[in-house]
Short mmCIF file of N, CA and C in Angstrom, two decimals:
data_model
loop_
_atom_site.label_atom_id
_atom_site.label_comp_id
_atom_site.label_asym_id
_atom_site.label_seq_id
_atom_site.Cartn_x
_atom_site.Cartn_y
_atom_site.Cartn_z
N PRO A 1 -122.23 -66.84 108.57
CA PRO A 1 -122.26 -65.65 108.17
C PRO A 1 -121.77 -65.64 107.00
N THR A 2 -122.04 -63.82 106.42
CA THR A 2 -121.16 -64.67 104.93
C THR A 2 -119.89 -63.33 105.18
N GLU A 3 -119.50 -62.76 106.85
CA GLU A 3 -118.69 -62.11 107.62
C GLU A 3 -117.70 -62.91 107.53
N LEU A 4 -118.16 -64.22 107.64
CA LEU A 4 -116.83 -65.01 107.58
C LEU A 4 -115.55 -65.17 106.73
N GLY A 5 -116.15 -64.67 105.53
CA GLY A 5 -115.08 -64.49 104.31
C GLY A 5 -113.65 -63.04 104.66
N ARG A 6 -114.22 -62.62 105.48
CA ARG A 6 -113.06 -61.75 106.29
C ARG A 6 -112.28 -61.92 106.70
N LEU A 7 -112.43 -63.35 107.21
CA LEU A 7 -111.36 -64.08 108.29
C LEU A 7 -109.98 -64.56 107.50
N SER A 8 -109.54 -64.00 106.69
CA SER A 8 -108.41 -64.18 106.10
C SER A 8 -107.26 -64.97 106.66
N GLU A 9 -107.27 -65.06 108.05
CA GLU A 9 -105.98 -65.08 108.53
C GLU A 9 -106.58 -66.43 109.11
N LEU A 10 -107.52 -67.02 109.40
CA LEU A 10 -108.52 -67.74 110.05
C LEU A 10 -107.81 -69.22 109.43
N TRP A 11 -107.04 -69.90 109.62
CA TRP A 11 -106.55 -71.48 109.15
C TRP A 11 -107.24 -72.72 109.89
N TYR A 12 -108.14 -72.70 110.73
CA TYR A 12 -108.58 -73.60 111.44
C TYR A 12 -109.79 -73.45 111.72
N LEU A 13 -111.19 -74.30 111.03
CA LEU A 13 -112.20 -73.92 111.23
C LEU A 13 -112.98 -75.14 112.02
N ASN A 14 -113.82 -75.43 113.03
CA ASN A 14 -114.68 -76.45 113.53
C ASN A 14 -115.98 -75.98 113.97
N LEU A 15 -116.85 -76.51 113.74
CA LEU A 15 -118.10 -76.57 114.08
C LEU A 15 -118.86 -77.17 113.78
N LYS A 16 -118.25 -78.50 114.06
CA LYS A 16 -119.08 -79.68 114.23
C LYS A 16 -120.03 -80.15 115.15
N LYS A 17 -121.37 -80.24 115.02
CA LYS A 17 -122.17 -80.59 115.80
C LYS A 17 -123.27 -79.48 116.45
N ASN A 18 -123.64 -78.48 115.92
CA ASN A 18 -123.34 -77.25 116.52
C ASN A 18 -124.99 -77.10 115.88
N LYS A 19 -125.84 -77.46 115.06
CA LYS A 19 -127.27 -77.33 114.61
C LYS A 19 -127.17 -76.53 113.47
N MET A 20 -126.14 -76.04 112.95
CA MET A 20 -126.37 -74.91 111.73
C MET A 20 -127.11 -75.62 110.96
N SER A 21 -127.39 -74.25 110.18
CA SER A 21 -128.03 -74.54 109.13
C SER A 21 -128.31 -73.27 108.06
N GLY A 22 -128.65 -73.76 106.57
CA GLY A 22 -128.86 -72.94 105.59
C GLY A 22 -127.71 -73.25 104.54
N ALA A 23 -127.39 -72.26 103.80
CA ALA A 23 -125.96 -72.21 102.43
C ALA A 23 -124.43 -72.21 103.37
N LEU A 24 -124.23 -72.50 102.64
CA LEU A 24 -122.79 -72.70 103.05
C LEU A 24 -122.95 -71.07 102.24
N PRO A 25 -122.02 -70.11 103.20
CA PRO A 25 -121.84 -68.28 102.69
C PRO A 25 -120.59 -68.72 101.14
N ARG A 26 -120.43 -68.18 100.16
CA ARG A 26 -119.43 -68.11 99.06
C ARG A 26 -118.58 -67.11 99.55
N THR A 27 -118.86 -66.44 100.26
CA THR A 27 -117.95 -65.71 100.92
C THR A 27 -116.20 -66.77 101.51
N MET A 28 -116.94 -67.43 101.80
CA MET A 28 -115.72 -68.43 102.69
C MET A 28 -115.01 -68.09 102.10
N GLY A 29 -114.34 -68.16 100.26
CA GLY A 29 -113.45 -68.50 99.51
C GLY A 29 -112.82 -67.15 99.35
N GLY A 30 -113.02 -66.49 100.52
CA GLY A 30 -112.06 -65.51 101.58
C GLY A 30 -111.36 -65.74 102.62
N CYS A 31 -111.15 -66.86 102.97
CA CYS A 31 -110.52 -67.52 104.27
C CYS A 31 -109.23 -67.98 103.56
N LYS A 32 -108.52 -67.46 103.05
CA LYS A 32 -107.15 -67.74 102.48
C LYS A 32 -106.69 -69.19 103.01
N ALA A 33 -106.78 -68.90 104.34
CA ALA A 33 -105.17 -69.33 104.95
C ALA A 33 -106.07 -70.55 105.45
N LEU A 34 -107.64 -70.86 105.52
CA LEU A 34 -107.97 -72.07 106.10
C LEU A 34 -107.25 -73.09 105.35
N ASP A 35 -106.90 -74.04 106.68
CA ASP A 35 -106.14 -75.17 106.18
C ASP A 35 -107.28 -76.61 106.25
N PHE A 36 -108.09 -76.49 107.44
CA PHE A 36 -108.61 -77.25 108.38
C PHE A 36 -110.47 -77.32 108.38
N LEU A 37 -111.06 -77.87 107.51
CA LEU A 37 -112.74 -77.41 107.67
C LEU A 37 -113.48 -78.43 108.13
N GLU A 38 -114.31 -78.33 108.84
CA GLU A 38 -114.87 -79.62 109.90
C GLU A 38 -115.91 -79.06 110.00
N LEU A 39 -117.09 -79.34 109.07
CA LEU A 39 -118.60 -79.15 109.48
C LEU A 39 -119.21 -80.12 109.66
N SER A 40 -119.18 -81.32 109.47
CA SER A 40 -120.08 -82.39 109.50
C SER A 40 -121.00 -82.11 110.91
N SER A 41 -121.99 -83.20 110.53
CA SER A 41 -123.15 -83.32 111.68
C SER A 41 -124.04 -81.64 112.32
N ASN A 42 -124.60 -81.08 111.15
CA ASN A 42 -125.46 -80.12 110.96
C ASN A 42 -126.17 -80.46 110.33
N LYS A 43 -126.98 -78.77 109.51
CA LYS A 43 -128.46 -79.10 108.75
C LYS A 43 -127.80 -77.85 107.49
N PHE A 44 -126.53 -77.76 107.09
CA PHE A 44 -126.07 -77.01 106.48
C PHE A 44 -126.69 -77.97 104.40
N ARG A 45 -127.52 -76.93 104.07
CA ARG A 45 -127.80 -77.72 102.83
C ARG A 45 -127.77 -76.54 101.24
N GLY A 46 -127.73 -76.83 100.44
CA GLY A 46 -127.52 -76.41 98.65
C GLY A 46 -126.32 -76.95 98.64
N PRO A 47 -126.20 -76.24 97.13
CA PRO A 47 -124.80 -76.33 96.87
C PRO A 47 -123.47 -76.16 97.27
N LEU A 48 -122.44 -76.76 97.39
CA LEU A 48 -120.92 -76.32 97.43
C LEU A 48 -120.78 -75.21 97.11
N PRO A 49 -120.28 -74.09 97.32
CA PRO A 49 -120.04 -73.39 96.92
C PRO A 49 -118.38 -73.56 95.78
N THR A 50 -118.41 -72.99 95.02
CA THR A 50 -117.32 -72.92 93.66
C THR A 50 -116.07 -72.27 94.32
N GLU A 51 -116.34 -71.41 95.39
CA GLU A 51 -115.65 -70.34 95.84
C GLU A 51 -114.75 -71.29 96.80
N LEU A 52 -115.21 -72.04 97.23
CA LEU A 52 -114.57 -73.18 98.26
C LEU A 52 -112.91 -73.86 97.82
N GLY A 53 -113.21 -73.93 96.59
CA GLY A 53 -112.18 -74.30 95.23
C GLY A 53 -110.28 -72.79 94.98
N ARG A 54 -110.94 -71.74 95.70
CA ARG A 54 -109.60 -70.55 96.17
C ARG A 54 -109.22 -71.20 97.13
N LEU A 55 -109.36 -72.31 98.29
CA LEU A 55 -109.27 -72.23 99.29
C LEU A 55 -107.76 -73.32 99.18
N PHE A 56 -106.75 -72.66 98.68
CA PHE A 56 -105.60 -73.55 98.08
C PHE A 56 -104.74 -74.10 99.44
N LYS A 57 -104.94 -74.04 100.45
CA LYS A 57 -104.07 -74.54 101.99
C LYS A 57 -105.00 -75.81 102.55
N LEU A 58 -106.48 -75.60 101.66
CA LEU A 58 -106.99 -76.78 102.60
C LEU A 58 -106.22 -77.88 102.07
N TYR A 59 -106.04 -79.08 103.62
CA TYR A 59 -105.62 -80.67 103.31
C TYR A 59 -107.11 -81.24 103.90
N TYR A 60 -108.34 -80.69 104.72
CA TYR A 60 -109.01 -81.83 105.32
C TYR A 60 -110.80 -80.58 105.15
N VAL A 61 -111.40 -81.40 105.04
CA VAL A 61 -112.89 -81.21 104.30
C VAL A 61 -113.30 -82.12 105.21
N ASN A 62 -114.46 -81.77 105.96
CA ASN A 62 -115.38 -82.73 106.49
C ASN A 62 -116.82 -82.31 106.34
N LEU A 63 -117.26 -82.64 105.73
CA LEU A 63 -119.31 -82.27 104.98
C LEU A 63 -120.06 -83.17 105.41
N ASN A 64 -119.58 -83.89 106.17
CA ASN A 64 -121.01 -85.02 106.37
C ASN A 64 -121.48 -85.28 107.49
N ARG A 65 -122.82 -85.71 106.67
CA ARG A 65 -124.18 -85.18 107.55
C ARG A 65 -124.66 -84.27 107.75
N ASN A 66 -124.81 -83.74 106.36
CA ASN A 66 -125.72 -82.33 106.43
C ASN A 66 -126.73 -82.42 105.13
N LYS A 67 -127.31 -81.91 104.31
CA LYS A 67 -128.14 -81.91 103.77
C LYS A 67 -127.15 -81.14 102.09
N ILE A 68 -126.40 -81.15 102.22
CA ILE A 68 -125.52 -80.12 101.39
C ILE A 68 -125.85 -81.34 100.03
N SER A 69 -127.03 -80.51 98.71
CA SER A 69 -126.71 -81.53 97.09
C SER A 69 -125.75 -80.36 95.89
N GLY A 70 -126.77 -81.31 95.48
CA GLY A 70 -125.71 -80.59 93.71
C GLY A 70 -124.63 -81.84 93.64
N THR A 71 -123.47 -81.42 92.95
CA THR A 71 -122.42 -81.95 92.00
C THR A 71 -121.27 -81.54 93.27
N ILE A 72 -119.78 -82.28 93.13
CA ILE A 72 -118.73 -81.37 93.59
C ILE A 72 -117.97 -80.33 93.16
N PRO A 73 -118.16 -79.21 92.95
CA PRO A 73 -117.84 -78.25 92.15
C PRO A 73 -115.81 -78.91 91.65
N THR A 74 -116.03 -78.75 90.14
CA THR A 74 -114.24 -78.91 89.30
C THR A 74 -113.57 -78.43 90.09
N GLU A 75 -113.85 -77.08 90.94
CA GLU A 75 -112.62 -76.46 91.15
C GLU A 75 -111.99 -76.86 92.20
N PHE A 76 -112.69 -78.52 92.92
CA PHE A 76 -111.76 -78.95 94.42
C PHE A 76 -110.91 -79.59 93.61
N GLY A 77 -110.90 -79.69 92.19
CA GLY A 77 -109.27 -80.13 91.29
C GLY A 77 -107.66 -79.18 91.70
N GLN A 78 -108.23 -78.10 92.05
CA GLN A 78 -107.68 -76.79 92.69
C GLN A 78 -106.95 -76.82 94.08
N LEU A 79 -107.26 -77.65 94.71
CA LEU A 79 -106.53 -77.93 96.04
C LEU A 79 -105.67 -79.43 95.73
N LEU A 80 -104.58 -78.74 95.80
CA LEU A 80 -103.63 -79.92 96.07
C LEU A 80 -103.05 -80.18 96.97
N GLU A 81 -103.27 -79.88 98.12
CA GLU A 81 -103.25 -79.71 99.59
C GLU A 81 -103.73 -80.87 100.04
N LEU A 82 -105.45 -81.12 99.26
CA LEU A 82 -106.40 -81.85 100.17
C LEU A 82 -105.27 -82.99 100.50
N VAL A 83 -105.67 -83.49 101.40
CA VAL A 83 -105.79 -85.29 101.65
C VAL A 83 -106.90 -85.74 101.72
N HIS A 84 -107.76 -85.14 102.60
CA HIS A 84 -109.20 -85.72 102.80
C HIS A 84 -109.78 -85.03 102.68
N ILE A 85 -111.13 -85.38 102.28
CA ILE A 85 -112.64 -85.06 101.95
C ILE A 85 -113.27 -86.07 102.08
N HIS A 86 -114.66 -86.09 103.15
CA HIS A 86 -115.39 -86.60 104.14
C HIS A 86 -116.48 -85.79 103.47
N ALA A 87 -117.94 -86.70 102.74
CA ALA A 87 -119.05 -86.30 101.92
C ALA A 87 -120.14 -86.83 102.03
N GLU A 88 -119.71 -87.69 103.11
CA GLU A 88 -120.74 -88.43 103.34
C GLU A 88 -122.48 -88.35 103.60
N ASN A 89 -123.43 -88.98 103.53
CA ASN A 89 -124.84 -88.72 104.06
C ASN A 89 -124.98 -87.19 103.62
N ASN A 90 -125.08 -87.01 102.72
CA ASN A 90 -125.75 -85.70 101.85
C ASN A 90 -126.38 -85.84 100.93
N GLN A 91 -126.92 -85.10 99.84
CA GLN A 91 -128.07 -85.63 99.25
C GLN A 91 -126.92 -84.74 97.69
N LEU A 92 -125.52 -85.20 97.74
CA LEU A 92 -124.87 -84.92 96.64
C LEU A 92 -125.50 -85.79 95.35
N THR A 93 -124.96 -85.29 94.14
CA THR A 93 -125.85 -86.10 93.27
C THR A 93 -124.40 -85.89 91.93
N GLY A 94 -124.49 -86.38 90.97
CA GLY A 94 -123.56 -86.78 89.34
C GLY A 94 -122.46 -87.67 90.00
N THR A 95 -120.98 -87.41 88.87
CA THR A 95 -119.92 -88.17 89.52
C THR A 95 -119.07 -87.51 90.68
N ILE A 96 -117.76 -88.12 90.43
CA ILE A 96 -116.77 -87.25 91.15
C ILE A 96 -115.75 -86.63 89.97
N PRO A 97 -115.77 -85.11 89.77
CA PRO A 97 -115.29 -84.46 88.81
C PRO A 97 -114.18 -84.96 88.36
N ARG A 98 -113.12 -85.46 87.21
CA ARG A 98 -112.00 -85.97 86.75
C ARG A 98 -111.00 -85.15 87.49
N GLU A 99 -111.38 -83.36 87.31
CA GLU A 99 -110.09 -82.71 88.10
C GLU A 99 -109.85 -83.21 89.43
N ILE A 100 -110.66 -83.51 90.21
CA ILE A 100 -110.15 -84.47 91.40
C ILE A 100 -108.42 -84.80 90.87
N GLY A 101 -108.57 -85.86 90.15
CA GLY A 101 -107.49 -86.56 89.99
C GLY A 101 -106.13 -85.64 90.10
N GLY A 102 -106.16 -84.28 89.93
CA GLY A 102 -105.22 -84.10 89.98
C GLY A 102 -105.02 -83.53 91.40
N CYS A 103 -105.39 -83.74 92.31
CA CYS A 103 -105.23 -83.39 94.07
C CYS A 103 -104.07 -84.64 94.19
N SER A 104 -102.94 -84.04 93.83
CA SER A 104 -101.76 -85.55 93.94
C SER A 104 -101.64 -85.96 95.54
N ASN A 105 -101.47 -85.10 96.55
CA ASN A 105 -102.15 -85.60 98.08
C ASN A 105 -103.11 -86.15 98.35
N LEU A 106 -104.41 -86.77 97.60
CA LEU A 106 -105.45 -87.02 98.09
C LEU A 106 -105.57 -88.58 98.76
N GLN A 107 -105.79 -88.90 100.06
CA GLN A 107 -105.60 -90.24 100.43
C GLN A 107 -107.12 -90.60 100.69
N ASP A 108 -107.85 -89.38 101.40
CA ASP A 108 -109.11 -90.13 101.82
C ASP A 108 -110.16 -89.26 101.16
N LEU A 109 -111.03 -90.18 100.76
CA LEU A 109 -112.45 -89.50 99.38
C LEU A 109 -113.32 -90.31 99.65
N SER A 110 -114.22 -89.67 100.55
CA SER A 110 -115.63 -90.53 101.09
C SER A 110 -116.91 -89.59 101.31
#
Protein backbone atom coordinates (compact mmCIF):
# COMPACT_ATOMS: atom_id res chain seq x y z
CA PRO A 1 0.00 0.00 0.00
CA THR A 2 1.10 3.57 -0.62
CA GLU A 3 0.82 4.29 3.12
CA LEU A 4 3.95 2.21 3.60
CA GLY A 5 5.98 5.27 2.66
CA ARG A 6 4.80 7.03 5.82
CA LEU A 7 6.76 4.58 7.99
CA SER A 8 9.90 6.68 8.07
CA GLU A 9 11.30 4.82 11.10
CA LEU A 10 10.77 1.32 9.64
CA TRP A 11 14.16 -0.37 9.37
CA TYR A 12 13.27 -4.04 8.68
CA LEU A 13 10.66 -5.25 6.21
CA ASN A 14 10.19 -8.96 5.48
CA LEU A 15 7.18 -9.86 3.34
CA LYS A 16 8.63 -13.08 1.89
CA LYS A 17 6.17 -15.69 0.58
CA ASN A 18 2.98 -13.73 1.15
CA LYS A 19 1.39 -14.04 -2.30
CA MET A 20 1.45 -10.25 -2.60
CA SER A 21 0.96 -8.77 -6.06
CA GLY A 22 0.87 -5.51 -7.91
CA ALA A 23 3.48 -2.85 -8.41
CA LEU A 24 5.95 -1.89 -5.71
CA PRO A 25 4.75 1.48 -4.42
CA ARG A 26 6.91 4.48 -5.28
CA THR A 27 6.19 5.80 -1.81
CA MET A 28 8.54 3.15 -0.38
CA GLY A 29 11.21 5.79 -0.94
CA GLY A 30 9.83 7.45 2.20
CA CYS A 31 11.02 4.59 4.42
CA LYS A 32 14.27 6.44 5.13
CA ALA A 33 15.43 4.14 7.95
CA LEU A 34 14.95 0.92 5.96
CA ASP A 35 18.09 -1.19 5.84
CA PHE A 36 16.64 -4.69 5.18
CA LEU A 37 14.12 -5.34 2.40
CA GLU A 38 12.93 -8.91 1.79
CA LEU A 39 10.19 -9.21 -0.84
CA SER A 40 11.04 -12.55 -2.46
CA SER A 41 8.57 -15.21 -3.57
CA ASN A 42 5.60 -12.95 -4.20
CA LYS A 43 3.96 -11.76 -7.40
CA PHE A 44 5.12 -8.16 -7.52
CA ARG A 45 5.19 -6.86 -11.08
CA GLY A 46 6.21 -3.82 -13.02
CA PRO A 47 9.39 -1.77 -12.83
CA LEU A 48 11.49 -1.13 -9.75
CA PRO A 49 10.65 2.33 -8.45
CA THR A 50 13.57 4.74 -8.82
CA GLU A 51 12.59 6.05 -5.37
CA LEU A 52 14.17 2.95 -3.83
CA GLY A 53 17.45 4.69 -4.66
CA ARG A 54 16.67 7.11 -1.80
CA LEU A 55 16.90 4.37 0.83
CA PHE A 56 20.49 5.20 1.67
CA LYS A 57 20.68 2.80 4.64
CA LEU A 58 19.73 -0.30 2.64
CA TYR A 59 22.30 -3.06 2.90
CA TYR A 60 20.10 -6.06 1.95
CA VAL A 61 17.53 -6.34 -0.86
CA ASN A 62 15.91 -9.59 -1.98
CA LEU A 63 13.45 -9.39 -4.86
CA ASN A 64 13.87 -13.00 -6.10
CA ARG A 65 10.95 -14.87 -7.64
CA ASN A 66 8.59 -12.04 -8.55
CA LYS A 67 7.50 -10.61 -11.89
CA ILE A 68 9.49 -7.40 -11.74
CA SER A 69 10.25 -6.03 -15.20
CA GLY A 70 12.31 -3.32 -16.80
CA THR A 71 15.82 -2.39 -15.81
CA ILE A 72 17.65 -1.90 -12.54
CA PRO A 73 17.41 1.85 -11.88
CA THR A 74 20.68 3.78 -12.04
CA GLU A 75 19.63 5.33 -8.70
CA PHE A 76 20.61 2.03 -7.04
CA GLY A 77 24.19 3.27 -7.48
CA GLN A 78 23.49 5.74 -4.66
CA LEU A 79 22.96 2.91 -2.17
CA LEU A 80 26.47 2.99 -0.75
CA GLU A 81 25.62 0.68 2.18
CA LEU A 82 24.30 -2.03 -0.14
CA VAL A 83 26.00 -5.40 0.48
CA HIS A 84 23.49 -7.89 -0.98
CA ILE A 85 21.05 -7.52 -3.85
CA HIS A 86 19.14 -10.51 -5.18
CA ALA A 87 16.82 -10.18 -8.17
CA GLU A 88 16.81 -13.65 -9.73
CA ASN A 89 13.79 -15.14 -11.48
CA ASN A 90 12.15 -11.89 -12.52
CA GLN A 91 11.63 -10.33 -15.92
CA LEU A 92 14.41 -7.76 -15.74
CA THR A 93 16.00 -6.61 -18.99
CA GLY A 94 19.03 -4.63 -20.03
CA THR A 95 22.40 -4.48 -18.34
CA ILE A 96 23.50 -3.81 -14.79
CA PRO A 97 23.94 -0.03 -14.56
CA ARG A 98 27.56 1.05 -14.27
CA GLU A 99 26.52 3.28 -11.34
CA ILE A 100 26.27 0.08 -9.27
CA GLY A 101 30.09 0.14 -9.36
CA GLY A 102 29.87 2.96 -6.81
CA CYS A 103 28.44 0.54 -4.24
CA SER A 104 31.83 -0.26 -2.75
CA ASN A 105 30.35 -2.52 -0.03
CA LEU A 106 28.50 -4.72 -2.53
CA GLN A 107 29.50 -8.37 -2.06
CA ASP A 108 26.62 -10.31 -3.56
CA LEU A 109 24.76 -9.46 -6.76
CA SER A 110 22.52 -12.14 -8.21
